[in-house]
PDB file of C-alpha atoms and ligand atoms in Angstrom:
ATOM      1  CA  MET A   1      -3.250 -15.639 -22.534  1.00 78.00           C
ATOM      2  CA  SER A   2      -5.112 -13.846 -20.087  1.00 91.00           C
ATOM      3  CA  PRO A   3      -4.329 -14.048 -16.944  1.00 94.00           C
ATOM      4  CA  ALA A   4      -7.478 -15.840 -14.592  1.00 95.00           C
ATOM      5  CA  ASN A   5      -6.471 -14.401 -11.513  1.00 98.00           C
ATOM      6  CA  PHE A   6      -4.011 -10.934 -10.812  1.00 98.00           C
ATOM      7  CA  ASP A   7      -3.379  -9.706  -7.632  1.00 98.00           C
ATOM      8  CA  PHE A   8      -1.158  -6.370  -7.262  1.00 99.00           C
ATOM      9  CA  HIS A   9      -1.003  -5.698  -4.481  1.00 99.00           C
ATOM     10  CA  CYS A  10       0.607  -6.961  -0.903  1.00 98.00           C
ATOM     11  CA  HIS A  11       3.494  -6.841   1.199  1.00 98.00           C
ATOM     12  CA  SER A  12       6.342  -9.053   2.601  1.00 98.00           C
ATOM     13  CA  ILE A  13       9.104  -8.856   5.493  1.00 98.00           C
ATOM     14  CA  VAL A  14      10.693  -6.300   3.504  1.00 98.00           C
ATOM     15  CA  SER A  15       7.961  -3.753   4.482  1.00 98.00           C
ATOM     16  CA  ASP A  16       5.402  -4.246   6.964  1.00 98.00           C
ATOM     17  CA  GLY A  17       4.203  -7.933   5.681  1.00 98.00           C
ATOM     18  CA  LEU A  18       4.556 -11.318   8.058  1.00 98.00           C
ATOM     19  CA  LEU A  19       6.147 -13.579   5.255  1.00 98.00           C
ATOM     20  CA  PRO A  20       9.546 -13.186   3.293  1.00 98.00           C
ATOM     21  CA  PRO A  21       8.889 -12.357  -0.286  1.00 98.00           C
ATOM     22  CA  GLU A  22       9.335 -16.327  -1.309  1.00 98.00           C
ATOM     23  CA  ALA A  23       6.326 -17.611   0.603  1.00 98.00           C
ATOM     24  CA  LEU A  24       3.980 -15.081  -0.734  1.00 98.00           C
ATOM     25  CA  ALA A  25       4.971 -16.321  -4.038  1.00 98.00           C
ATOM     26  CA  LEU A  26       4.068 -19.718  -2.919  1.00 98.00           C
ATOM     27  CA  ARG A  27       0.683 -18.674  -1.001  1.00 98.00           C
ATOM     28  CA  ALA A  28      -0.516 -16.594  -4.212  1.00 98.00           C
ATOM     29  CA  ALA A  29       0.608 -19.528  -6.845  1.00 98.00           C
ATOM     30  CA  ALA A  30      -1.560 -22.009  -3.977  1.00 98.00           C
ATOM     31  CA  ASN A  31      -4.542 -19.636  -4.207  1.00 98.00           C
ATOM     32  CA  GLY A  32      -4.798 -19.712  -7.901  1.00 98.00           C
ATOM     33  CA  VAL A  33      -2.985 -16.549  -8.819  1.00 98.00           C
ATOM     34  CA  ASP A  34      -1.233 -16.307 -11.898  1.00 98.00           C
ATOM     35  CA  LEU A  35       0.201 -12.812 -12.872  1.00 98.00           C
ATOM     36  CA  TRP A  36       1.377 -11.415  -9.584  1.00 98.00           C
ATOM     37  CA  ALA A  37       3.269  -7.937  -8.171  1.00 99.00           C
ATOM     38  CA  LEU A  38       4.945  -7.854  -4.702  1.00 99.00           C
ATOM     39  CA  THR A  39       4.028  -4.130  -3.626  1.00 99.00           C
ATOM     40  CA  ASP A  40       6.269  -3.336  -0.269  1.00 99.00           C
ATOM     41  CA  HIS A  41       5.898   0.122   0.944  1.00 98.00           C
ATOM     42  CA  ASP A  42       8.574   2.148  -0.070  1.00 98.00           C
ATOM     43  CA  ASP A  43      11.134  -0.364  -0.692  1.00 98.00           C
ATOM     44  CA  LEU A  44      12.429  -2.833  -4.279  1.00 98.00           C
ATOM     45  CA  GLY A  45      14.710  -4.967  -1.690  1.00 98.00           C
ATOM     46  CA  GLY A  46      11.931  -8.119  -2.132  1.00 98.00           C
ATOM     47  CA  LEU A  47      11.736  -7.684  -5.826  1.00 99.00           C
ATOM     48  CA  ALA A  48      15.040  -9.856  -7.415  1.00 98.00           C
ATOM     49  CA  ALA A  49      13.462 -12.871  -4.630  1.00 99.00           C
ATOM     50  CA  ALA A  50       9.758 -12.437  -5.626  1.00 99.00           C
ATOM     51  CA  ARG A  51      10.377 -12.831  -9.222  1.00 98.00           C
ATOM     52  CA  ALA A  52      12.233 -15.705  -8.871  1.00 98.00           C
ATOM     53  CA  ALA A  53      10.025 -17.422  -6.775  1.00 98.00           C
ATOM     54  CA  ALA A  54       7.315 -16.196  -8.381  1.00 98.00           C
ATOM     55  CA  GLU A  55       8.971 -18.107 -11.610  1.00 98.00           C
ATOM     56  CA  ALA A  56       9.646 -21.095 -10.435  1.00 98.00           C
ATOM     57  CA  ALA A  57       6.009 -21.463  -9.321  1.00 98.00           C
ATOM     58  CA  GLY A  58       5.084 -20.828 -12.626  1.00 97.00           C
ATOM     59  CA  MET A  59       3.442 -17.367 -12.411  1.00 98.00           C
ATOM     60  CA  GLY A  60       4.037 -14.416 -14.053  1.00 98.00           C
ATOM     61  CA  PHE A  61       5.426 -11.603 -12.158  1.00 98.00           C
ATOM     62  CA  VAL A  62       5.023  -7.832 -12.124  1.00 98.00           C
ATOM     63  CA  ASP A  63       7.745  -5.641 -10.090  1.00 98.00           C
ATOM     64  CA  GLY A  64       5.775  -3.084  -7.976  1.00 99.00           C
ATOM     65  CA  VAL A  65       6.101  -1.052  -4.935  1.00 99.00           C
ATOM     66  CA  GLU A  66       3.154   1.303  -2.432  1.00 99.00           C
ATOM     67  CA  ILE A  67       4.653   4.649  -2.334  1.00 99.00           C
ATOM     68  CA  SER A  68       3.575   6.880   0.519  1.00 98.00           C
ATOM     69  CA  ILE A  69       2.355  10.403  -0.750  1.00 98.00           C
ATOM     70  CA  GLU A  70       0.658  12.948   1.043  1.00 97.00           C
ATOM     71  CA  TRP A  71      -1.760  15.346  -0.801  1.00 98.00           C
ATOM     72  CA  GLN A  72      -3.514  18.242   0.614  1.00 97.00           C
ATOM     73  CA  GLU A  73      -2.111  17.051   4.159  1.00 94.00           C
ATOM     74  CA  MET A  74      -3.563  13.547   3.848  1.00 96.00           C
ATOM     75  CA  PRO A  75      -2.103  10.722   3.399  1.00 97.00           C
ATOM     76  CA  ILE A  76      -2.138   8.763   0.061  1.00 98.00           C
ATOM     77  CA  HIS A  77      -0.798   5.847  -1.019  1.00 98.00           C
ATOM     78  CA  ILE A  78       0.307   5.516  -4.632  1.00 99.00           C
ATOM     79  CA  VAL A  79       1.502   1.772  -6.390  1.00 99.00           C
ATOM     80  CA  GLY A  80       3.875   2.075  -8.780  1.00 99.00           C
ATOM     81  CA  LEU A  81       3.513  -1.750 -11.105  1.00 99.00           C
ATOM     82  CA  GLY A  82       6.177  -2.571 -14.368  1.00 98.00           C
ATOM     83  CA  PHE A  83       9.159   0.049 -13.744  1.00 98.00           C
ATOM     84  CA  ALA A  84      12.869  -0.387 -13.784  1.00 98.00           C
ATOM     85  CA  ALA A  85      13.281  -1.589 -10.633  1.00 98.00           C
ATOM     86  CA  ALA A  86      17.199  -0.284 -10.554  1.00 98.00           C
ATOM     87  CA  ASP A  87      16.401   2.843 -11.548  1.00 98.00           C
ATOM     88  CA  PRO A  88      18.505   5.538  -9.933  1.00 98.00           C
ATOM     89  CA  VAL A  89      16.213   8.236  -9.440  1.00 98.00           C
ATOM     90  CA  LEU A  90      13.356   5.953  -7.722  1.00 98.00           C
ATOM     91  CA  ALA A  91      16.110   4.290  -5.428  1.00 98.00           C
ATOM     92  CA  VAL A  92      16.756   7.999  -4.164  1.00 98.00           C
ATOM     93  CA  GLY A  93      13.490   9.107  -4.124  1.00 98.00           C
ATOM     94  CA  LEU A  94      12.263   6.032  -1.974  1.00 98.00           C
ATOM     95  CA  ASP A  95      15.470   5.740  -0.110  1.00 98.00           C
ATOM     96  CA  ALA A  96      14.475   9.740   1.401  1.00 98.00           C
ATOM     97  CA  ILE A  97      10.879   8.272   2.045  1.00 98.00           C
ATOM     98  CA  ARG A  98      12.512   5.697   4.474  1.00 98.00           C
ATOM     99  CA  THR A  99      14.653   7.695   6.281  1.00 98.00           C
ATOM    100  CA  GLY A 100      11.549  10.255   6.995  1.00 98.00           C
ATOM    101  CA  ARG A 101      10.067   7.382   8.159  1.00 98.00           C
ATOM    102  CA  ILE A 102      12.419   6.498  11.421  1.00 98.00           C
ATOM    103  CA  GLU A 103      12.539   9.988  12.428  1.00 97.00           C
ATOM    104  CA  ARG A 104       8.406   9.827  12.189  1.00 98.00           C
ATOM    105  CA  ALA A 105       8.553   6.375  14.174  1.00 98.00           C
ATOM    106  CA  ARG A 106      10.479   8.743  17.278  1.00 98.00           C
ATOM    107  CA  ARG A 107       8.152  11.005  17.280  1.00 98.00           C
ATOM    108  CA  MET A 108       4.966   8.714  17.482  1.00 98.00           C
ATOM    109  CA  GLY A 109       6.926   6.919  20.583  1.00 98.00           C
ATOM    110  CA  ALA A 110       6.982  10.134  22.282  1.00 98.00           C
ATOM    111  CA  ALA A 111       3.827  10.915  21.654  1.00 98.00           C
ATOM    112  CA  LEU A 112       2.995   7.479  23.280  1.00 98.00           C
ATOM    113  CA  ALA A 113       5.151   8.743  26.305  1.00 98.00           C
ATOM    114  CA  ALA A 114       3.379  11.254  26.885  1.00 98.00           C
ATOM    115  CA  ILE A 115       0.203   9.358  27.561  1.00 98.00           C
ATOM    116  CA  GLY A 116       2.167   7.143  29.799  1.00 98.00           C
ATOM    117  CA  ILE A 117       3.204   4.152  27.167  1.00 98.00           C
ATOM    118  CA  PRO A 118       7.118   4.392  27.134  1.00 98.00           C
ATOM    119  CA  ASP A 119       9.716   2.801  25.332  1.00 98.00           C
ATOM    120  CA  VAL A 120       7.194   1.863  22.292  1.00 98.00           C
ATOM    121  CA  TYR A 121       9.238   3.495  19.555  1.00 98.00           C
ATOM    122  CA  GLU A 122      12.474   0.607  21.146  1.00 98.00           C
ATOM    123  CA  GLY A 123       9.844  -2.109  21.281  1.00 98.00           C
ATOM    124  CA  ALA A 124       8.514  -1.329  17.476  1.00 98.00           C
ATOM    125  CA  LEU A 125      12.004  -1.901  16.294  1.00 98.00           C
ATOM    126  CA  CYS A 126      12.029  -5.660  17.728  1.00 98.00           C
ATOM    127  CA  PHE A 127       9.037  -6.041  15.571  1.00 98.00           C
ATOM    128  CA  VAL A 128      10.668  -4.594  12.142  1.00 98.00           C
ATOM    129  CA  THR A 129      11.903  -7.019   9.894  1.00 98.00           C
ATOM    130  CA  ASN A 130      13.685  -4.644   7.772  1.00 98.00           C
ATOM    131  CA  PRO A 131      15.898  -2.007   9.141  1.00 96.00           C
ATOM    132  CA  SER A 132      15.010   0.685   7.045  1.00 94.00           C
ATOM    133  CA  LEU A 133      11.580   0.593   6.949  1.00 98.00           C
ATOM    134  CA  VAL A 134       9.537   1.256  10.000  1.00 98.00           C
ATOM    135  CA  SER A 135       5.707   1.431   9.715  1.00 98.00           C
ATOM    136  CA  ARG A 136       2.733   1.647  12.124  1.00 98.00           C
ATOM    137  CA  ALA A 137       2.120  -1.729  11.783  1.00 98.00           C
ATOM    138  CA  HIS A 138       5.337  -2.097  13.875  1.00 98.00           C
ATOM    139  CA  PHE A 139       4.316   0.066  16.573  1.00 98.00           C
ATOM    140  CA  ALA A 140       0.527  -1.460  16.528  1.00 98.00           C
ATOM    141  CA  ARG A 141       2.492  -5.339  16.404  1.00 98.00           C
ATOM    142  CA  TYR A 142       4.591  -4.327  19.848  1.00 98.00           C
ATOM    143  CA  LEU A 143       1.611  -2.934  21.210  1.00 98.00           C
ATOM    144  CA  VAL A 144      -0.797  -5.654  21.203  1.00 98.00           C
ATOM    145  CA  SER A 145       2.502  -8.007  22.535  1.00 98.00           C
ATOM    146  CA  ILE A 146       2.128  -5.888  25.677  1.00 98.00           C
ATOM    147  CA  GLY A 147      -2.018  -5.769  25.900  1.00 98.00           C
ATOM    148  CA  ILE A 148      -2.585  -2.445  25.320  1.00 97.00           C
ATOM    149  CA  ALA A 149      -5.366  -4.015  22.990  1.00 96.00           C
ATOM    150  CA  ARG A 150      -6.680  -6.885  22.020  1.00 95.00           C
ATOM    151  CA  ASP A 151      -5.497  -6.912  18.189  1.00 95.00           C
ATOM    152  CA  VAL A 152      -3.717  -4.783  15.410  1.00 95.00           C
ATOM    153  CA  PRO A 153      -7.113  -2.990  14.130  1.00 95.00           C
ATOM    154  CA  GLY A 154      -7.966  -2.189  17.554  1.00 96.00           C
ATOM    155  CA  VAL A 155      -4.666  -0.289  18.561  1.00 97.00           C
ATOM    156  CA  PHE A 156      -5.186   1.525  14.663  1.00 97.00           C
ATOM    157  CA  GLN A 157      -8.306   2.363  16.134  1.00 97.00           C
ATOM    158  CA  HIS A 158      -7.295   3.359  19.544  1.00 98.00           C
ATOM    159  CA  TYR A 159      -4.084   4.830  19.156  1.00 98.00           C
ATOM    160  CA  LEU A 160      -2.672   5.205  15.629  1.00 98.00           C
ATOM    161  CA  SER A 161      -4.941   6.551  13.640  1.00 97.00           C
ATOM    162  CA  PRO A 162      -5.448  10.536  12.531  1.00 95.00           C
ATOM    163  CA  GLY A 163      -6.731  12.558  15.798  1.00 96.00           C
ATOM    164  CA  LYS A 164      -5.585   9.713  17.566  1.00 98.00           C
ATOM    165  CA  PRO A 165      -2.829  10.287  20.620  1.00 98.00           C
ATOM    166  CA  GLY A 166       0.344   8.323  18.644  1.00 98.00           C
ATOM    167  CA  TYR A 167      -0.468   9.703  14.940  1.00 98.00           C
ATOM    168  CA  VAL A 168       1.735  12.550  14.305  1.00 98.00           C
ATOM    169  CA  ASP A 169       1.515  14.084  10.815  1.00 96.00           C
ATOM    170  CA  HIS A 170       4.527  13.868   8.591  1.00 96.00           C
ATOM    171  CA  ARG A 171       5.791  15.315   5.052  1.00 95.00           C
ATOM    172  CA  TRP A 172       5.973  12.071   2.800  1.00 98.00           C
ATOM    173  CA  ALA A 173       6.417  12.327  -0.716  1.00 98.00           C
ATOM    174  CA  THR A 174       4.555  14.438  -3.309  1.00 98.00           C
ATOM    175  CA  LEU A 175       2.008  13.190  -5.351  1.00 98.00           C
ATOM    176  CA  ALA A 176       4.118  14.943  -8.294  1.00 98.00           C
ATOM    177  CA  GLU A 177       7.343  13.375  -7.115  1.00 98.00           C
ATOM    178  CA  ALA A 178       5.882   9.941  -6.832  1.00 99.00           C
ATOM    179  CA  VAL A 179       4.013   9.801 -10.051  1.00 99.00           C
ATOM    180  CA  GLY A 180       7.682  11.197 -11.565  1.00 98.00           C
ATOM    181  CA  TRP A 181      10.151   8.497 -10.497  1.00 98.00           C
ATOM    182  CA  ILE A 182       7.185   5.807 -11.807  1.00 98.00           C
ATOM    183  CA  HIS A 183       6.912   7.229 -14.908  1.00 98.00           C
ATOM    184  CA  GLY A 184      10.999   8.267 -15.026  1.00 98.00           C
ATOM    185  CA  ALA A 185      11.209   4.432 -14.181  1.00 98.00           C
ATOM    186  CA  GLY A 186       9.148   3.454 -17.201  1.00 98.00           C
ATOM    187  CA  GLY A 187       6.493   1.945 -14.705  1.00 98.00           C
ATOM    188  CA  VAL A 188       2.290   2.853 -14.400  1.00 98.00           C
ATOM    189  CA  ALA A 189       0.665   4.969 -12.015  1.00 99.00           C
ATOM    190  CA  VAL A 190      -2.384   3.334  -9.861  1.00 99.00           C
ATOM    191  CA  VAL A 191      -3.750   5.150  -6.740  1.00 99.00           C
ATOM    192  CA  ALA A 192      -3.744   2.147  -3.821  1.00 99.00           C
ATOM    193  CA  HIS A 193      -7.371   1.235  -1.853  1.00 98.00           C
ATOM    194  CA  PRO A 194      -9.398   4.504  -2.453  1.00 98.00           C
ATOM    195  CA  GLY A 195     -12.197   3.676  -0.453  1.00 98.00           C
ATOM    196  CA  ARG A 196      -9.737   3.790   2.758  1.00 97.00           C
ATOM    197  CA  TYR A 197      -9.322   7.914   2.109  1.00 97.00           C
ATOM    198  CA  LYS A 198     -11.487  10.031   4.049  1.00 94.00           C
ATOM    199  CA  MET A 199     -12.724  12.206   1.235  1.00 97.00           C
ATOM    200  CA  SER A 200     -15.705  13.854   0.630  1.00 97.00           C
ATOM    201  CA  GLY A 201     -16.733  13.119  -3.166  1.00 98.00           C
ATOM    202  CA  LYS A 202     -15.387  16.825  -4.349  1.00 98.00           C
ATOM    203  CA  GLU A 203     -12.268  15.542  -2.531  1.00 98.00           C
ATOM    204  CA  MET A 204     -11.618  12.617  -4.683  1.00 98.00           C
ATOM    205  CA  GLY A 205     -12.519  14.356  -7.685  1.00 98.00           C
ATOM    206  CA  LYS A 206      -9.815  16.520  -7.212  1.00 98.00           C
ATOM    207  CA  PHE A 207      -7.601  14.176  -6.697  1.00 98.00           C
ATOM    208  CA  LEU A 208      -7.855  12.521  -8.869  1.00 99.00           C
ATOM    209  CA  ASP A 209      -8.261  15.206 -11.509  1.00 99.00           C
ATOM    210  CA  ASP A 210      -4.577  16.020 -10.347  1.00 98.00           C
ATOM    211  CA  PHE A 211      -3.312  12.256 -10.503  1.00 99.00           C
ATOM    212  CA  LYS A 212      -4.903  12.120 -13.977  1.00 98.00           C
ATOM    213  CA  ASP A 213      -3.073  15.519 -15.074  1.00 98.00           C
ATOM    214  CA  LEU A 214       0.186  14.200 -13.892  1.00 98.00           C
ATOM    215  CA  GLY A 215      -0.429  11.061 -16.232  1.00 98.00           C
ATOM    216  CA  GLY A 216      -1.338   8.284 -13.574  1.00 98.00           C
ATOM    217  CA  GLN A 217      -3.382   5.446 -15.718  1.00 98.00           C
ATOM    218  CA  GLY A 218      -4.488   3.135 -12.987  1.00 98.00           C
ATOM    219  CA  ILE A 219      -6.308   3.017  -9.775  1.00 99.00           C
ATOM    220  CA  GLU A 220      -7.338  -0.366  -7.377  1.00 99.00           C
ATOM    221  CA  VAL A 221     -11.321  -1.372  -8.251  1.00 99.00           C
ATOM    222  CA  ALA A 222     -10.744  -4.370  -6.171  1.00 98.00           C
ATOM    223  CA  SER A 223      -8.990  -4.415  -2.876  1.00 98.00           C
ATOM    224  CA  GLY A 224      -8.732  -6.110   0.375  1.00 98.00           C
ATOM    225  CA  SER A 225      -9.856  -2.662   1.988  1.00 96.00           C
ATOM    226  CA  HIS A 226     -13.174  -2.109  -0.387  1.00 98.00           C
ATOM    227  CA  SER A 227     -16.700  -2.917   0.211  1.00 98.00           C
ATOM    228  CA  PRO A 228     -18.843  -4.495  -2.737  1.00 98.00           C
ATOM    229  CA  ASP A 229     -20.156  -0.511  -2.735  1.00 98.00           C
ATOM    230  CA  HIS A 230     -16.690   0.865  -3.061  1.00 98.00           C
ATOM    231  CA  MET A 231     -15.974  -1.556  -6.209  1.00 98.00           C
ATOM    232  CA  ALA A 232     -19.020  -0.567  -7.436  1.00 98.00           C
ATOM    233  CA  HIS A 233     -18.002   3.072  -6.831  1.00 98.00           C
ATOM    234  CA  PHE A 234     -14.377   3.090  -7.748  1.00 98.00           C
ATOM    235  CA  ALA A 235     -15.472   0.863 -11.268  1.00 99.00           C
ATOM    236  CA  ARG A 236     -17.565   4.375 -11.709  1.00 98.00           C
ATOM    237  CA  LEU A 237     -14.713   6.393 -11.296  1.00 98.00           C
ATOM    238  CA  ALA A 238     -12.495   4.214 -13.492  1.00 99.00           C
ATOM    239  CA  ARG A 239     -14.898   4.489 -16.241  1.00 98.00           C
ATOM    240  CA  ARG A 240     -14.953   8.069 -15.752  1.00 98.00           C
ATOM    241  CA  TYR A 241     -11.437   8.720 -15.803  1.00 98.00           C
ATOM    242  CA  ALA A 242     -10.885   6.074 -18.644  1.00 98.00           C
ATOM    243  CA  PHE A 243      -8.453   4.693 -16.003  1.00 99.00           C
ATOM    244  CA  HIS A 244      -7.251   0.536 -15.818  1.00 98.00           C
ATOM    245  CA  ALA A 245      -8.106  -1.184 -13.192  1.00 98.00           C
ATOM    246  CA  SER A 246      -6.315  -2.858 -10.817  1.00 99.00           C
ATOM    247  CA  ARG A 247      -6.955  -5.706  -8.235  1.00 98.00           C
ATOM    248  CA  GLY A 248      -5.145  -6.132  -5.505  1.00 98.00           C
ATOM    249  CA  SER A 249      -5.445  -8.195  -1.904  1.00 98.00           C
ATOM    250  CA  ASP A 250      -3.250  -5.643   0.332  1.00 98.00           C
ATOM    251  CA  PHE A 251      -2.289  -8.750   2.042  1.00 98.00           C
ATOM    252  CA  HIS A 252       0.034  -8.354   4.818  1.00 98.00           C
ATOM    253  CA  GLY A 253      -0.118 -11.717   6.786  1.00 97.00           C
ATOM    254  CA  PRO A 254      -1.786 -14.500   7.848  1.00 94.00           C
ATOM    255  CA  LEU A 255      -4.975 -13.711  10.698  1.00 86.00           C
ATOM    256  CA  GLU A 256      -3.854  -9.570   9.650  1.00 88.00           C
ATOM    257  CA  SER A 257      -5.455  -9.070   6.692  1.00 88.00           C
ATOM    258  CA  TYR A 258      -9.308  -8.329   4.909  1.00 92.00           C
ATOM    259  CA  ALA A 259      -8.365 -10.858   1.940  1.00 98.00           C
ATOM    260  CA  ASP A 260      -5.653 -13.238   1.401  1.00 98.00           C
ATOM    261  CA  LEU A 261      -3.630 -13.264  -1.772  1.00 98.00           C
ATOM    262  CA  GLY A 262      -6.045 -14.000  -5.123  1.00 98.00           C
ATOM    263  CA  ARG A 263      -8.895 -13.508  -2.893  1.00 98.00           C
ATOM    264  CA  LEU A 264     -10.917 -10.791  -3.950  1.00 98.00           C
ATOM    265  CA  PRO A 265     -13.644 -10.517  -6.820  1.00 98.00           C
ATOM    266  CA  PRO A 266     -13.593 -10.196 -10.546  1.00 97.00           C
ATOM    267  CA  LEU A 267     -13.237  -6.588 -11.834  1.00 98.00           C
ATOM    268  CA  PRO A 268     -16.218  -5.626 -13.471  1.00 98.00           C
ATOM    269  CA  ASP A 269     -15.823  -6.802 -17.247  1.00 98.00           C
ATOM    270  CA  ASP A 270     -16.037  -3.737 -19.378  1.00 98.00           C
ATOM    271  CA  LEU A 271     -13.097  -2.144 -17.546  1.00 98.00           C
ATOM    272  CA  LYS A 272      -9.705  -2.301 -19.080  1.00 98.00           C
ATOM    273  CA  PRO A 273      -7.656  -3.921 -16.606  1.00 98.00           C
ATOM    274  CA  VAL A 274      -4.034  -2.559 -15.884  1.00 98.00           C
ATOM    275  CA  TRP A 275      -2.046  -6.091 -16.750  1.00 98.00           C
ATOM    276  CA  ARG A 276      -2.908  -4.963 -20.109  1.00 98.00           C
ATOM    277  CA  LEU A 277      -0.280  -2.157 -20.090  1.00 97.00           C
ATOM    278  CA  PHE A 278       2.307  -4.642 -19.335  1.00 92.00           C
ATOM    279  CA  ARG A 279       1.222  -7.907 -22.057  1.00 77.00           C
TER     280      ARG A 279
HETATM  281  P1  LIG B   1       2.497   3.526   7.805  1.00 90.33           P
HETATM  282  O1  LIG B   1       2.915   3.352   6.365  1.00 90.33           O
HETATM  283  O2  LIG B   1       3.861   3.127   8.709  1.00 90.33           O
HETATM  284  O3  LIG B   1       1.858   4.824   7.733  1.00 90.33           O
HETATM  285  O4  LIG B   1       1.489   2.558   8.493  1.00 90.33           O
HETATM  286  C1  LIG B   1       0.302   2.148   7.299  1.00 90.33           C
HETATM  287  C2  LIG B   1       0.432   0.645   7.637  1.00 90.33           C
HETATM  288  O5  LIG B   1      -0.380   0.063   8.443  1.00 90.33           O
HETATM  289  C3  LIG B   1      -0.630   0.460   6.019  1.00 90.33           C
HETATM  290  O6  LIG B   1       0.296  -0.656   5.182  1.00 90.33           O
HETATM  291  C4  LIG B   1      -1.103  -1.150   7.211  1.00 90.33           C
HETATM  292  O7  LIG B   1      -0.124  -2.494   7.278  1.00 90.33           O
HETATM  293  C5  LIG B   1      -1.425  -0.374   8.424  1.00 90.33           C
HETATM  294  N1  LIG B   1      -2.614  -0.168   9.006  1.00 90.33           N
HETATM  295  C6  LIG B   1      -2.735   1.103   8.660  1.00 90.33           C
HETATM  296  N2  LIG B   1      -4.510   1.205   8.527  1.00 90.33           N
HETATM  297  C7  LIG B   1      -4.855  -0.141   9.417  1.00 90.33           C
HETATM  298  C8  LIG B   1      -5.835  -0.410   9.966  1.00 90.33           C
HETATM  299  N3  LIG B   1      -7.088   0.224  10.449  1.00 90.33           N
HETATM  300  N4  LIG B   1      -5.907  -1.915  10.435  1.00 90.33           N
HETATM  301  C9  LIG B   1      -4.701  -2.538  10.470  1.00 90.33           C
HETATM  302  N5  LIG B   1      -4.004  -2.073   9.667  1.00 90.33           N
HETATM  303  C10 LIG B   1      -3.555  -0.950   9.444  1.00 90.33           C
HETATM  304 MN1  LIG B   2       1.120  -1.950   5.554  1.00 90.33          MN
HETATM  305 MN1  LIG B   3      -1.737   1.141   1.260  1.00 90.33          MN
HETATM  306 MN1  LIG B   4      -0.570  -2.106   0.952  1.00 90.33          MN
END
């Protein structure tokens, strides 16, 4: 049977989400999701618990991950789906990204100290739920807790986005590495939330050309980060590139996300949904 409501993008406490995998599974099922993927940043540690909880709740489950990369010095996210979670090359690659995050977080702390906000690295660690995965979201939560901004989006706007004082450049994995790890493990690579990237149309075209040349197969068309205009635009690009279309809330937690699990518009009927590659 075709899934009526698939959601292939969200985060648990294994990365920078606020709920454990089991609670996400229950919430997804309660919201009517019938095929679900957990896609923590750069870590597969939640997949076994998520799969067990999904199956207990009567939902289909696909293993997922959201890999942090850079392409032409821009930070980009690639979702991997349906891979073998025990693949050793994927594990080593993700481990290297997580290690790099710690050094980056220390530099973020130093950059914020330089504008008079001390000890933010140490403070952010109090919000970290997986000692090997520190994200800007943890910095944002700490900065809200000490009254630097009213909410998490406000912290990003003034402190943690490119060009703001707490943002530091970082060497992530390359596009070729991330797509190669996903394919090596038998999975499908999907461009995450393309509407979020500050790219010109020409840059997006070049990026999608590169992604396609590497064997990338999918693009998120419905996303918690997408406006209706984004959705129409990336549906056109999915057609032009013959990509499969994905749908993902990018849910991180109640009160912190633009879309709840499964609460997204349906994909246009003529697009090939990415779940077809798994069924
Ligand atoms: P990082 O992977 O450490 O660069 O952090 C990226 C994470 O920060 C995203 O996955 C979101 O959880 C969060 N984030 C990024 N931009 C924003 C924003 N404008 N508002 C709220 N959260 C954001
Ligand atoms: Mn996140
Ligand atoms: Mn992302
Ligand atoms: Mn995400």
